[in-house]
Structure formats: structure tokens, C-alpha cells
């Protein structure tokens, strides 16, 4: 049987192609016409912006009334809001494009110089500049702009995500990193103001409600945690490789493991400043000794004044041997013994700045024969302000050594104490006598020295037993051992006497350490 011919076989492929091309040509020709019509309609619509607002409002109301159905009226309102939103966003985008183009034409500096200028800004100002226009934003994304990151605040505003973003932007260009809460202006007198602060204290100082902040930010999302330094060791430690300065302030959730992990990623560190972190002195110095051989400045202020007595002599020896370039050392608020302090001060041959302010157990014995030896003779600044157990006789010996010609490079000396100096036999007895401490003679012999020796007026010292009674009466939390002033007070005195009278004796280090041991009662009382 013969096959029936296909009815479409007579239609050639060329005719189909011609029809398709004609349709495409017609659509293409209509497209410019539609765009032109939309442009004209939009121009007419925008001309209404010059009309009074009441006129447009009444016209829109009449248009709504022309639709009897409530659903149609709602649809018309939604379309008006949608069209207004579309026009608003389009206007903003066009404004940004014009501003960026204008800035690129009128901005006098080329991009490389702009990046150099941005690198000199603080982190907050850099973020403001980046939000100005797309040209500035592009320049602000250069890693050189984030070489020195400063995210310190008075109240909690920065979280881990912000720190991570900034470190990632910096990459290997990161040279300086400052994090945490820096307390605002304080009423503490003198140049050695404490930098330790808590999150709640910082919020109170700024007259800001902690509860409001939690509700607005959500579950303390603006608080740095122990993992805030993890980006330094990420990407095979690229970010921390060239880091020169690391300064951490009052990050309450930081622990020893996290800090030591961060230090292990910073082999080029030159400047380390730690304030108010709940980390142990010994572990921190061990980590510095192992990972930061180039360090030149170390500033460490305890979060719990007088309670950290973890430092051991081998740790001091290792630090001296492994970090020979150290020129500035500040250990404030720790429980330090003279034998360990002497290892540090005498061991660092380039040491020129020393600050042991508010430290406990330092009597001043470590200063003997220090000014003329190979270690300590380069000291330019020596600060022993408010050291609870600093003895009057040791301060007198120090000043006599200065008069005799020792400490030739010394330019600043601070031995001030708001409670007076400890007497030779009993630190309970606070004293200061101008006949013993030759301040006037020092100023005459060494007029180039700035000597700070601020003490209470002679004869105005508070009796230590009265201080105990007043503290107990003021409902300050003290350990139960201090509840009986008679028995506990006497044992407390005998402990301090045996401890500090042993300073003059000689012997091995282990025996000295045992003699320096103090009861937990004493430590707690000194903290209060």
C-alpha cells in the first residue's frame, strides 16, 4: 500500500525560517517602542512630584473610590506601595552611582595614595569611610588598610564575627591588634591608673543599661569570647605570622588555652599587653618564652590584685634566656617575691623600663647592688607605686645608691604609696620619715631625675587593726578566718613578720620561697 503524503511536506524549511525571523523582527521592533512608551510614562509620572501633595492624595482617593470592590482597592494600594518602593530603590542606586562617578572624577588622589591614607585611619573611621561610596569602599577593602586593627571600646560593641572579618581582610598584612574594653576616665590619682575593668563596670560607667543592651543585641552577642583570637591561627597561621603588637583588655571569657594558642601563632610579636584577663601569670610567661623570642615589651596587669602567685623561678630563668631583647617589663598587681623579681631585672641585659606597681610581697630587697651590676644598670624608668610591702629602709637604700652614682641612666623613679611604706620589722606599721628617705639630697645630686614620692603626711597613717574592723563593719565579704580579730589577727601578724624579716637572710631559693609564703587570709585582706 502506498503511503499517504504528508500534508506539510509542501511547506519548505525556508518558509518556516522566514516566518520565525519575521516574528523575531516584529518583537525586536516592538521592544524599543515599549521601552520608549514606559520612559515617557515614567517621565509624566515623575512630573507629578512638582504637584501639591494634597492634589495627588485627593486624586488617589478618587481612583480608589472608582473601584467598588474592596479587593480591587486593596490591590491598587499594594501596587502603589510596590511602585513607590521600586522607584525609591532605583533613585538610591542612581544617586550612589552618580556620587561614585563624581568622586572618582573629583577625588584628587589616585587609588594607591587613597589606600595609604585609609591605612592611617583608626578602624572605626575606616568603616565610616568605606560606607561613603563604592570608590572608597573598594579602596577600604585593601589589606593594608587593616594592618593596625583597633576594636577597643568603652562598652561591649564588638563580637567574634567582627574580629574575624577584620583579621581576614588584613591577612598577612596584620601588624597590630587591639581588642577588649578599655575603661573610661577614672578618678584614680597618679600616672599609674589601673586598666582592669569588668563588662558590667564599663556599662555602668557609660550610663547604659545592661538589661537593655542584652534585649537589643540578643544574648550578649556583642561580647568577645575565648575563641575571638582563633582567626590568628587559621589558614595555617597566616594572619598571626607578621603580627607585631597584640593588646588585650578585660576580655572576661578569655582563658589560658585560648591565649597560649594565639601566642603560638605569633612568632614575630614585639609588643604584648594583657590587662584584666583571667589567665595565669606563669602559663602566660611560659607561652611567651616558647613562642615569642623577639618580644621587646611585655605589659601584664592582673585581674585579681595580689592573688596570682603562680610565678616560679624556672619560669623567670627561661623567660630571660629565651627573650633576650626585652627592654620594657611591667607586671602589675601580682604576688611577686624579691628573689624572682631580681632574676628578671638582673637577667634582661637591655631592660630600661620596669613597672611592678600594686604588686604584693615585693619589699625592695631585689634592688640591692643592682644599679652598678651588668643587669639593671641600664634602667631608665623604675615604678614601684603602691607596692603594699615595699619597705622604707629599702627605699632609703635605693635613693642612697642613686646619690652614690649608681643607676646612671635612671630618669624616672616612682616609690609613692597611698598607705605609706612598710617599716623594717612589721609591715602592719606604715611609716614615712623624711629623715630616713633622702629625697631632697637625691634631687640635688641628680636634678635630671623625675622622682615621685607621694606619701600620706607623717603621723597620719591608719592603724592596720582599725582597717580590719572598718572592713568587717562595712559588710565586705571576708573569709571566715578573719571573723575573729584577736586570734586570726595575731596569726596573720606573725606570718607577715616571719615572711618579711627573712628578707635579710641568705640561703637557697627554695627556702626563700617557703619563707615568703603567706596565708590565704592575708592575701584576701590585701585584695580588699
Protein backbone atom coordinates (compact mmCIF):
# COMPACT_ATOMS: atom_id res chain seq x y z
CA UNK A 1 0.00 0.00 0.00
CA UNK A 2 1.32 3.39 -0.93
CA UNK A 3 1.93 5.80 1.92
CA UNK A 4 -0.31 8.89 2.20
CA UNK A 5 1.71 12.00 1.53
CA UNK A 6 2.28 14.32 4.50
CA UNK A 7 0.13 17.45 4.24
CA UNK A 8 3.03 19.60 5.50
CA UNK A 9 5.58 18.29 3.09
CA UNK A 10 4.90 21.10 0.69
CA UNK A 11 5.98 23.65 3.27
CA UNK A 12 9.62 24.30 2.80
CA UNK A 13 12.10 24.82 5.61
CA UNK A 14 12.96 28.20 4.21
CA UNK A 15 9.38 29.40 4.62
CA UNK A 16 9.39 28.34 8.27
CA UNK A 17 12.66 30.15 8.83
CA UNK A 18 11.29 33.23 7.16
CA UNK A 19 8.24 33.21 9.39
CA UNK A 20 10.36 32.83 12.54
CA UNK A 21 12.65 35.64 11.52
CA UNK A 22 9.69 37.83 10.79
CA UNK A 23 8.23 37.18 14.24
CA UNK A 24 11.57 37.92 15.90
CA UNK A 25 11.97 41.08 13.89
CA UNK A 26 8.48 42.20 14.84
CA UNK A 27 9.18 41.54 18.56
CA UNK A 28 12.50 43.36 18.37
CA UNK A 29 10.89 46.30 16.67
CA UNK A 30 8.20 46.44 19.31
CA UNK A 31 10.70 46.32 22.21
CA UNK A 32 12.18 49.81 21.67
CA UNK A 33 8.69 51.18 21.19
CA UNK A 34 7.53 49.68 24.52
CA UNK A 35 10.66 50.96 26.31
CA UNK A 36 10.07 54.39 24.80
CA UNK A 37 6.46 54.32 25.97
CA UNK A 38 7.49 53.30 29.51
CA UNK A 39 10.09 56.07 29.56
CA UNK A 40 7.52 58.65 28.52
CA UNK A 41 5.01 57.33 31.04
CA UNK A 42 7.61 57.41 33.83
CA UNK A 43 8.60 60.95 32.86
CA UNK A 44 4.97 62.03 33.07
CA UNK A 45 4.61 60.24 36.39
CA UNK A 46 7.72 61.90 37.81
CA UNK A 47 6.48 65.30 36.74
CA UNK A 48 3.74 64.85 39.30
CA UNK A 49 6.39 65.30 42.03
CA UNK A 50 6.08 69.06 41.47
CA UNK A 51 2.35 68.89 42.19
CA UNK A 52 0.97 69.63 45.67
CA UNK A 53 0.83 66.57 47.90
CA UNK A 54 -2.85 67.21 48.65
CA UNK A 55 -3.64 67.17 44.93
CA UNK A 56 -2.04 63.74 44.48
CA UNK A 57 -3.69 62.46 47.67
CA UNK A 58 -7.18 63.50 46.52
CA UNK A 59 -6.59 62.06 43.05
CA UNK A 60 -5.56 58.72 44.54
CA UNK A 61 -8.67 58.71 46.77
CA UNK A 62 -10.92 59.32 43.73
CA UNK A 63 -9.18 56.48 41.91
CA UNK A 64 -9.86 54.18 44.84
CA UNK A 65 -13.49 55.18 45.00
CA UNK A 66 -13.89 54.27 41.34
CA UNK A 67 -13.35 50.62 42.30
CA UNK A 68 -16.44 49.41 44.19
CA UNK A 69 -14.85 46.08 45.17
CA UNK A 70 -12.80 46.11 48.37
CA UNK A 71 -10.34 43.55 46.96
CA UNK A 72 -9.66 45.77 43.96
CA UNK A 73 -8.99 48.74 46.24
CA UNK A 74 -6.53 46.69 48.33
CA UNK A 75 -4.78 45.53 45.17
CA UNK A 76 -4.48 49.13 43.98
CA UNK A 77 -2.97 50.21 47.29
CA UNK A 78 -0.44 47.32 47.18
CA UNK A 79 0.56 48.30 43.65
CA UNK A 80 1.06 51.91 44.71
CA UNK A 81 3.27 50.86 47.61
CA UNK A 82 5.24 48.46 45.41
CA UNK A 83 5.76 51.08 42.71
CA UNK A 84 6.85 53.63 45.30
CA UNK A 85 9.34 51.17 46.79
CA UNK A 86 10.74 50.32 43.33
CA UNK A 87 11.17 53.99 42.48
CA UNK A 88 12.81 54.68 45.86
CA UNK A 89 15.40 51.92 45.42
CA UNK A 90 16.07 52.95 41.83
CA UNK A 91 16.60 56.53 42.93
CA UNK A 92 19.04 55.46 45.67
CA UNK A 93 21.04 53.28 43.29
CA UNK A 94 21.27 56.05 40.73
CA UNK A 95 22.33 58.52 43.40
CA UNK A 96 25.10 56.21 44.57
CA UNK A 97 26.33 55.66 41.02
CA UNK A 98 26.40 59.39 40.35
CA UNK A 99 28.16 60.09 43.63
CA UNK A 100 30.74 57.40 42.98
CA UNK A 101 31.35 58.68 39.45
CA UNK A 102 31.57 62.23 40.76
CA UNK A 103 34.04 61.18 43.48
CA UNK A 104 36.20 59.26 41.03
CA UNK A 105 36.41 62.36 38.82
CA UNK A 106 36.87 64.98 41.54
CA UNK A 107 38.92 62.96 44.10
CA UNK A 108 42.44 64.25 43.67
CA UNK A 109 44.31 61.19 44.95
CA UNK A 110 44.94 58.02 42.96
CA UNK A 111 43.77 54.71 44.48
CA UNK A 112 47.20 53.72 45.87
CA UNK A 113 47.56 57.02 47.74
CA UNK A 114 43.95 56.77 48.94
CA UNK A 115 44.72 53.32 50.36
CA UNK A 116 47.79 54.75 52.10
CA UNK A 117 45.65 57.50 53.68
CA UNK A 118 43.00 54.98 54.76
CA UNK A 119 45.68 52.82 56.38
CA UNK A 120 46.41 55.72 58.75
CA UNK A 121 42.80 55.88 60.00
CA UNK A 122 41.54 54.14 63.10
CA UNK A 123 39.30 51.15 62.50
CA UNK A 124 36.02 52.93 63.20
CA UNK A 125 36.85 55.85 60.91
CA UNK A 126 37.88 53.38 58.20
CA UNK A 127 34.47 51.71 58.39
CA UNK A 128 32.76 55.09 58.09
CA UNK A 129 34.85 55.92 55.03
CA UNK A 130 34.05 52.56 53.43
CA UNK A 131 30.31 53.29 53.73
CA UNK A 132 30.63 56.63 51.93
CA UNK A 133 30.71 55.46 48.30
CA UNK A 134 31.69 52.49 46.18
CA UNK A 135 35.06 54.00 45.27
CA UNK A 136 36.01 54.49 48.91
CA UNK A 137 34.63 51.06 49.75
CA UNK A 138 36.85 49.45 47.13
CA UNK A 139 39.92 51.25 48.47
CA UNK A 140 38.98 50.41 52.07
CA UNK A 141 38.92 46.69 51.28
CA UNK A 142 42.67 46.64 50.65
CA UNK A 143 44.52 44.54 53.28
CA UNK A 144 46.93 47.40 54.02
CA UNK A 145 44.02 49.38 55.50
CA UNK A 146 43.65 46.73 58.20
CA UNK A 147 47.30 46.43 59.19
CA UNK A 148 46.54 48.10 62.54
CA UNK A 149 43.18 46.96 63.91
CA UNK A 150 41.82 48.74 66.98
CA UNK A 151 38.48 47.36 68.19
CA UNK A 152 38.68 48.57 71.80
CA UNK A 153 35.53 50.15 73.21
CA UNK A 154 34.26 51.56 76.49
CA UNK A 155 31.14 49.35 76.42
CA UNK A 156 30.74 45.96 74.69
CA UNK A 157 30.10 46.58 70.98
CA UNK A 158 32.30 44.05 69.20
CA UNK A 159 31.78 40.30 68.83
CA UNK A 160 33.83 37.44 67.42
CA UNK A 161 32.37 37.82 63.92
CA UNK A 162 33.61 41.41 63.64
CA UNK A 163 37.10 40.42 64.80
CA UNK A 164 37.21 37.52 62.36
CA UNK A 165 36.13 39.73 59.44
CA UNK A 166 38.76 42.35 60.20
CA UNK A 167 41.56 39.79 60.58
CA UNK A 168 40.57 38.06 57.34
CA UNK A 169 40.63 41.38 55.49
CA UNK A 170 44.10 42.09 56.85
CA UNK A 171 45.55 38.67 56.10
CA UNK A 172 49.34 38.66 56.20
CA UNK A 173 49.37 42.47 56.38
CA UNK A 174 48.21 42.41 60.02
CA UNK A 175 50.75 44.13 62.28
CA UNK A 176 48.76 45.34 65.29
CA UNK A 177 45.61 44.08 67.01
CA UNK A 178 43.83 45.71 69.96
CA UNK A 179 40.72 44.11 71.46
CA UNK A 180 38.55 44.44 74.54
CA UNK A 181 37.10 47.00 76.88
CA UNK A 182 39.19 49.98 77.92
CA UNK A 183 37.80 51.79 80.97
CA UNK A 184 36.82 55.40 80.52
CA UNK A 185 38.15 58.36 82.56
CA UNK A 186 38.76 57.42 86.18
CA UNK A 187 39.31 59.31 89.40
CA UNK A 188 42.49 57.47 90.37
CA UNK A 189 45.33 59.86 91.06
CA UNK A 190 48.82 59.48 89.70
CA UNK A 191 50.23 58.21 86.44
CA UNK A 192 49.68 54.51 87.16
CA UNK A 193 45.92 54.30 86.74
CA UNK A 194 44.59 50.73 86.73
CA UNK A 195 43.29 49.48 83.41
CA UNK A 196 41.41 46.48 84.81
CA UNK A 197 37.66 46.72 84.34
CA UNK A 198 34.67 44.41 84.07
CA UNK A 199 31.95 44.42 81.44
CA UNK A 200 29.31 45.47 83.94
CA UNK A 201 31.50 48.26 85.30
CA UNK A 202 32.13 49.59 81.81
CA UNK A 203 28.42 49.62 81.09
CA UNK A 204 27.66 51.37 84.36
CA UNK A 205 30.33 53.99 83.66
CA UNK A 206 28.68 54.81 80.34
CA UNK A 207 25.21 55.20 81.91
CA UNK A 208 23.93 52.38 79.71
CA UNK A 209 21.51 49.72 80.87
CA UNK A 210 22.96 46.23 80.76
CA UNK A 211 19.47 44.71 80.51
CA UNK A 212 18.56 47.00 77.62
CA UNK A 213 21.73 46.02 75.85
CA UNK A 214 21.03 42.33 76.24
CA UNK A 215 17.49 42.71 74.91
CA UNK A 216 18.59 44.76 71.94
CA UNK A 217 21.72 42.87 70.97
CA UNK A 218 20.37 39.48 71.94
CA UNK A 219 22.04 37.10 74.38
CA UNK A 220 25.24 39.08 74.84
CA UNK A 221 26.05 38.88 71.13
CA UNK A 222 28.42 41.83 71.48
CA UNK A 223 30.75 40.11 73.96
CA UNK A 224 34.09 38.66 72.93
CA UNK A 225 34.60 35.03 73.91
CA UNK A 226 37.62 32.77 74.27
CA UNK A 227 37.60 31.99 70.55
CA UNK A 228 37.96 35.62 69.42
CA UNK A 229 41.67 35.08 68.63
CA UNK A 230 41.20 31.86 66.66
CA UNK A 231 41.47 33.67 63.28
CA UNK A 232 45.13 34.40 64.10
CA UNK A 233 45.95 30.71 63.87
CA UNK A 234 43.55 29.98 60.99
CA UNK A 235 44.73 29.47 57.42
CA UNK A 236 47.96 27.91 58.71
CA UNK A 237 48.54 30.92 60.97
CA UNK A 238 48.91 33.38 58.09
CA UNK A 239 47.28 36.28 59.94
CA UNK A 240 49.50 35.98 63.02
CA UNK A 241 52.76 35.38 61.21
CA UNK A 242 53.79 39.04 60.96
CA UNK A 243 51.80 40.39 63.91
CA UNK A 244 53.96 42.82 65.89
CA UNK A 245 51.63 44.17 68.61
CA UNK A 246 48.85 42.37 70.50
CA UNK A 247 46.92 44.25 73.17
CA UNK A 248 44.02 42.61 75.04
CA UNK A 249 41.88 44.41 77.61
CA UNK A 250 39.34 42.93 80.04
CA UNK A 251 38.10 40.05 77.89
CA UNK A 252 36.50 38.18 80.76
CA UNK A 253 35.90 34.93 78.88
CA UNK A 254 39.48 34.53 77.70
CA UNK A 255 41.32 31.56 79.23
CA UNK A 256 44.89 30.26 79.27
CA UNK A 257 44.38 27.72 76.49
CA UNK A 258 42.99 30.28 74.04
CA UNK A 259 45.63 32.89 74.84
CA UNK A 260 48.51 30.43 74.57
CA UNK A 261 47.10 29.14 71.29
CA UNK A 262 47.05 32.67 69.90
CA UNK A 263 50.60 33.38 71.07
CA UNK A 264 51.83 30.21 69.37
CA UNK A 265 50.67 31.72 66.05
CA UNK A 266 52.58 34.99 66.59
CA UNK A 267 56.32 34.26 66.33
CA UNK A 268 57.14 37.85 65.32
CA UNK A 269 55.44 39.51 68.28
CA UNK A 270 57.33 42.51 69.67
CA UNK A 271 54.73 44.10 71.98
CA UNK A 272 52.30 42.20 74.22
CA UNK A 273 49.89 43.97 76.56
CA UNK A 274 47.44 41.96 78.68
CA UNK A 275 45.07 43.66 81.10
CA UNK A 276 42.29 42.13 83.19
CA UNK A 277 42.28 38.67 81.60
CA UNK A 278 41.58 35.66 83.80
CA UNK A 279 44.78 33.94 82.83
CA UNK A 280 47.65 32.69 84.97
CA UNK A 281 50.92 34.59 85.02
CA UNK A 282 53.16 31.52 84.92
CA UNK A 283 51.41 29.86 81.97
CA UNK A 284 51.36 33.10 80.03
CA UNK A 285 55.09 33.73 80.56
CA UNK A 286 55.86 30.13 79.59
CA UNK A 287 53.96 30.62 76.34
CA UNK A 288 55.73 33.92 75.67
CA UNK A 289 59.08 32.29 76.37
CA UNK A 290 58.38 29.42 73.96
CA UNK A 291 56.72 31.31 71.10
CA UNK A 292 57.80 34.97 71.13
CA UNK A 293 61.62 35.16 71.13
CA UNK A 294 61.66 38.65 69.57
CA UNK A 295 59.45 40.32 72.16
CA UNK A 296 60.66 43.73 73.36
CA UNK A 297 57.78 44.97 75.52
CA UNK A 298 55.65 42.96 77.96
CA UNK A 299 52.87 44.60 79.97
CA UNK A 300 50.73 42.34 82.16
CA UNK A 301 48.19 43.61 84.70
CA UNK A 302 46.40 41.08 86.89
CA UNK A 303 42.61 40.87 87.02
CA UNK A 304 42.77 39.86 90.70
CA UNK A 305 45.25 42.02 92.54
CA UNK A 306 47.52 40.08 94.87
CA UNK A 307 46.04 36.62 94.27
CA UNK A 308 48.17 35.28 91.44
CA UNK A 309 51.34 33.84 92.96
CA UNK A 310 51.90 31.22 90.26
CA UNK A 311 55.26 32.59 89.05
CA UNK A 312 58.17 30.22 89.65
CA UNK A 313 61.91 30.81 89.42
CA UNK A 314 62.49 28.38 86.50
CA UNK A 315 59.87 30.30 84.52
CA UNK A 316 61.79 33.53 85.14
CA UNK A 317 65.06 31.92 84.05
CA UNK A 318 63.52 30.53 80.84
CA UNK A 319 61.99 33.90 80.01
CA UNK A 320 65.35 35.64 80.46
CA UNK A 321 67.18 33.10 78.31
CA UNK A 322 64.61 32.85 75.51
CA UNK A 323 63.62 36.53 75.22
CA UNK A 324 66.91 38.45 75.43
CA UNK A 325 65.62 41.50 73.54
CA UNK A 326 63.12 42.55 76.22
CA UNK A 327 63.53 46.24 77.08
CA UNK A 328 60.24 47.00 78.86
CA UNK A 329 58.67 44.85 81.58
CA UNK A 330 55.52 45.60 83.58
CA UNK A 331 53.95 43.07 85.94
CA UNK A 332 51.26 44.89 87.91
CA UNK A 333 49.06 43.51 90.65
CA UNK A 334 50.74 40.12 91.01
CA UNK A 335 52.21 38.48 94.09
CA UNK A 336 55.92 38.68 93.30
CA UNK A 337 58.84 37.82 95.55
CA UNK A 338 62.12 39.70 95.52
CA UNK A 339 64.19 36.67 94.52
CA UNK A 340 62.14 36.15 91.32
CA UNK A 341 61.97 39.82 90.50
CA UNK A 342 65.74 40.03 90.84
CA UNK A 343 66.15 37.21 88.30
CA UNK A 344 64.08 39.18 85.80
CA UNK A 345 65.56 42.64 86.37
CA UNK A 346 69.16 41.45 86.52
CA UNK A 347 68.79 38.87 83.77
CA UNK A 348 67.50 41.11 80.98
CA UNK A 349 70.61 42.98 79.87
CA UNK A 350 68.70 45.53 77.72
CA UNK A 351 65.97 46.29 80.25
CA UNK A 352 65.27 50.01 80.55
CA UNK A 353 61.66 50.16 81.81
CA UNK A 354 60.32 48.33 84.88
CA UNK A 355 56.88 48.66 86.46
CA UNK A 356 55.81 46.47 89.41
CA UNK A 357 53.03 48.78 90.64
CA UNK A 358 50.41 47.38 93.06
CA UNK A 359 52.37 44.15 93.36
CA UNK A 360 52.43 42.26 96.64
CA UNK A 361 55.34 40.72 98.56
CA UNK A 362 57.95 43.00 96.97
CA UNK A 363 59.96 44.51 99.81
CA UNK A 364 62.63 46.21 97.69
CA UNK A 365 65.33 43.76 98.62
CA UNK A 366 65.90 42.95 94.93
CA UNK A 367 67.25 46.48 94.37
CA UNK A 368 70.39 45.93 96.43
CA UNK A 369 73.62 46.17 94.40
CA UNK A 370 71.56 46.36 91.23
CA UNK A 371 72.45 49.76 89.85
CA UNK A 372 76.12 49.03 89.31
CA UNK A 373 75.83 45.44 88.04
CA UNK A 374 75.66 44.23 84.47
CA UNK A 375 71.92 43.72 84.78
CA UNK A 376 69.73 46.63 85.88
CA UNK A 377 72.30 49.34 85.32
CA UNK A 378 70.51 50.47 82.13
CA UNK A 379 67.22 51.19 83.88
CA UNK A 380 65.67 54.49 82.82
CA UNK A 381 62.23 54.07 84.42
CA UNK A 382 61.53 52.27 87.71
CA UNK A 383 57.96 52.28 89.06
CA UNK A 384 57.13 50.68 92.43
CA UNK A 385 53.95 52.62 93.13
CA UNK A 386 51.57 51.29 95.81
CA UNK A 387 53.53 48.11 96.45
CA UNK A 388 51.97 47.02 99.74
CA UNK A 389 55.09 45.54 101.30
CA UNK A 390 57.73 47.93 99.99
CA UNK A 391 59.93 48.79 102.96
CA UNK A 392 61.02 52.23 103.98
CA UNK A 393 64.58 51.08 104.64
CA UNK A 394 64.88 49.56 101.15
CA UNK A 395 63.66 52.76 99.53
CA UNK A 396 66.23 54.67 101.55
CA UNK A 397 68.97 52.29 100.39
CA UNK A 398 67.85 52.75 96.78
CA UNK A 399 67.99 56.53 97.00
CA UNK A 400 71.38 56.43 98.69
CA UNK A 401 72.66 54.27 95.83
CA UNK A 402 71.35 56.84 93.36
CA UNK A 403 73.17 59.59 95.25
CA UNK A 404 76.35 57.49 95.24
CA UNK A 405 76.28 57.32 91.45
CA UNK A 406 74.52 54.04 90.71
CA UNK A 407 71.61 53.85 88.22
CA UNK A 408 73.33 56.40 85.99
CA UNK A 409 70.66 56.17 83.27
CA UNK A 410 67.70 56.44 85.63
CA UNK A 411 65.35 59.27 84.63
CA UNK A 412 62.04 58.39 86.31
CA UNK A 413 61.57 56.84 89.76
CA UNK A 414 58.19 56.33 91.45
CA UNK A 415 58.07 54.93 95.01
CA UNK A 416 54.78 56.56 96.01
CA UNK A 417 52.40 54.71 98.30
CA UNK A 418 48.99 55.94 99.35
CA UNK A 419 49.20 53.94 102.58
CA UNK A 420 52.80 54.70 103.43
CA UNK A 421 55.81 52.41 103.37
CA UNK A 422 56.25 49.28 105.47
CA UNK A 423 58.50 49.50 108.48
CA UNK A 424 61.55 47.27 108.85
CA UNK A 425 60.14 44.88 111.45
CA UNK A 426 56.40 44.84 110.80
CA UNK A 427 54.52 45.78 107.63
CA UNK A 428 51.49 46.49 109.83
CA UNK A 429 53.26 49.65 110.85
CA UNK A 430 53.06 52.08 107.94
CA UNK A 431 55.62 54.83 108.05
CA UNK A 432 57.43 57.56 106.22
CA UNK A 433 60.15 59.73 107.63
CA UNK A 434 61.88 62.47 105.68
CA UNK A 435 64.92 61.99 107.92
CA UNK A 436 65.36 58.42 106.64
CA UNK A 437 64.44 58.84 102.96
CA UNK A 438 66.82 61.42 101.41
CA UNK A 439 64.50 62.82 98.75
CA UNK A 440 65.95 66.32 98.89
CA UNK A 441 69.50 65.05 98.56
CA UNK A 442 68.57 62.96 95.50
CA UNK A 443 67.03 65.95 93.76
CA UNK A 444 70.13 67.99 94.47
CA UNK A 445 72.58 65.31 93.34
CA UNK A 446 70.51 64.15 90.33
CA UNK A 447 68.40 67.06 89.04
CA UNK A 448 67.75 65.09 85.84
CA UNK A 449 65.63 62.51 87.68
CA UNK A 450 61.85 62.81 87.97
CA UNK A 451 61.29 61.47 91.48
CA UNK A 452 57.73 60.72 92.61
CA UNK A 453 57.49 60.02 96.34
CA UNK A 454 53.92 60.76 97.35
CA UNK A 455 53.00 59.55 100.83
CA UNK A 456 50.40 60.43 103.46
CA UNK A 457 51.52 63.18 105.85
CA UNK A 458 53.77 61.95 108.63
CA UNK A 459 51.75 60.74 111.60
CA UNK A 460 48.51 60.32 109.65
CA UNK A 461 48.78 56.61 108.89
CA UNK A 462 45.77 54.44 109.58
CA UNK A 463 46.27 51.67 112.10
CA UNK A 464 46.00 48.31 110.35
CA UNK A 465 43.70 46.87 113.04
CA UNK A 466 41.31 49.78 112.55
CA UNK A 467 41.32 48.99 108.85
CA UNK A 468 40.31 45.39 109.61
CA UNK A 469 37.49 46.50 111.90
CA UNK A 470 36.19 49.02 109.41
CA UNK A 471 36.20 46.45 106.62
CA UNK A 472 34.30 43.96 108.76
CA UNK A 473 31.75 46.55 109.80
CA UNK A 474 31.17 47.61 106.19
CA UNK A 475 29.90 44.10 105.32
CA UNK A 476 32.73 43.38 102.94
CA UNK A 477 32.97 39.67 102.18
CA UNK A 478 35.98 38.33 104.06
CA UNK A 479 36.94 34.73 104.71
CA UNK A 480 35.68 33.14 107.88
CA UNK A 481 39.18 33.04 109.32
CA UNK A 482 39.12 36.84 109.74
CA UNK A 483 35.87 36.82 111.72
CA UNK A 484 37.85 36.72 114.98
CA UNK A 485 40.18 39.77 115.06
CA UNK A 486 42.08 38.53 118.10
CA UNK A 487 43.21 35.02 117.20
CA UNK A 488 43.34 35.43 113.45
CA UNK A 489 44.86 38.86 113.65
CA UNK A 490 47.76 37.62 115.73
CA UNK A 491 48.44 34.66 113.45
CA UNK A 492 48.25 36.99 110.48
CA UNK A 493 50.81 39.31 112.03
CA UNK A 494 53.20 36.52 112.90
CA UNK A 495 53.02 35.19 109.35
CA UNK A 496 53.88 38.56 107.87
CA UNK A 497 56.65 39.14 110.39
CA UNK A 498 58.35 35.82 109.72
CA UNK A 499 57.92 36.39 105.99
CA UNK A 500 59.37 39.84 105.71
CA UNK A 501 62.03 39.63 108.38
CA UNK A 502 63.53 36.79 106.38
CA UNK A 503 64.33 39.12 103.50
CA UNK A 504 67.68 39.99 105.05
CA UNK A 505 68.75 36.39 105.35
CA UNK A 506 70.58 34.44 102.68
CA UNK A 507 70.05 30.89 101.51
CA UNK A 508 68.83 28.81 98.63
CA UNK A 509 65.82 29.81 96.64
CA UNK A 510 63.53 27.06 97.88
CA UNK A 511 63.93 28.16 101.49
CA UNK A 512 63.25 31.73 100.50
CA UNK A 513 60.11 30.76 98.69
CA UNK A 514 58.88 28.94 101.76
CA UNK A 515 59.57 31.97 103.92
CA UNK A 516 57.69 34.19 101.55
CA UNK A 517 54.58 32.04 101.68
CA UNK A 518 51.63 33.90 103.18
CA UNK A 519 48.29 32.72 104.43
CA UNK A 520 45.20 32.95 102.28
CA UNK A 521 43.76 35.30 104.90
CA UNK A 522 46.49 37.82 104.24
CA UNK A 523 46.03 37.67 100.51
CA UNK A 524 42.29 38.19 100.79
CA UNK A 525 42.68 41.08 103.17
CA UNK A 526 45.20 42.80 100.94
CA UNK A 527 42.87 42.46 97.98
CA UNK A 528 40.10 44.15 99.89
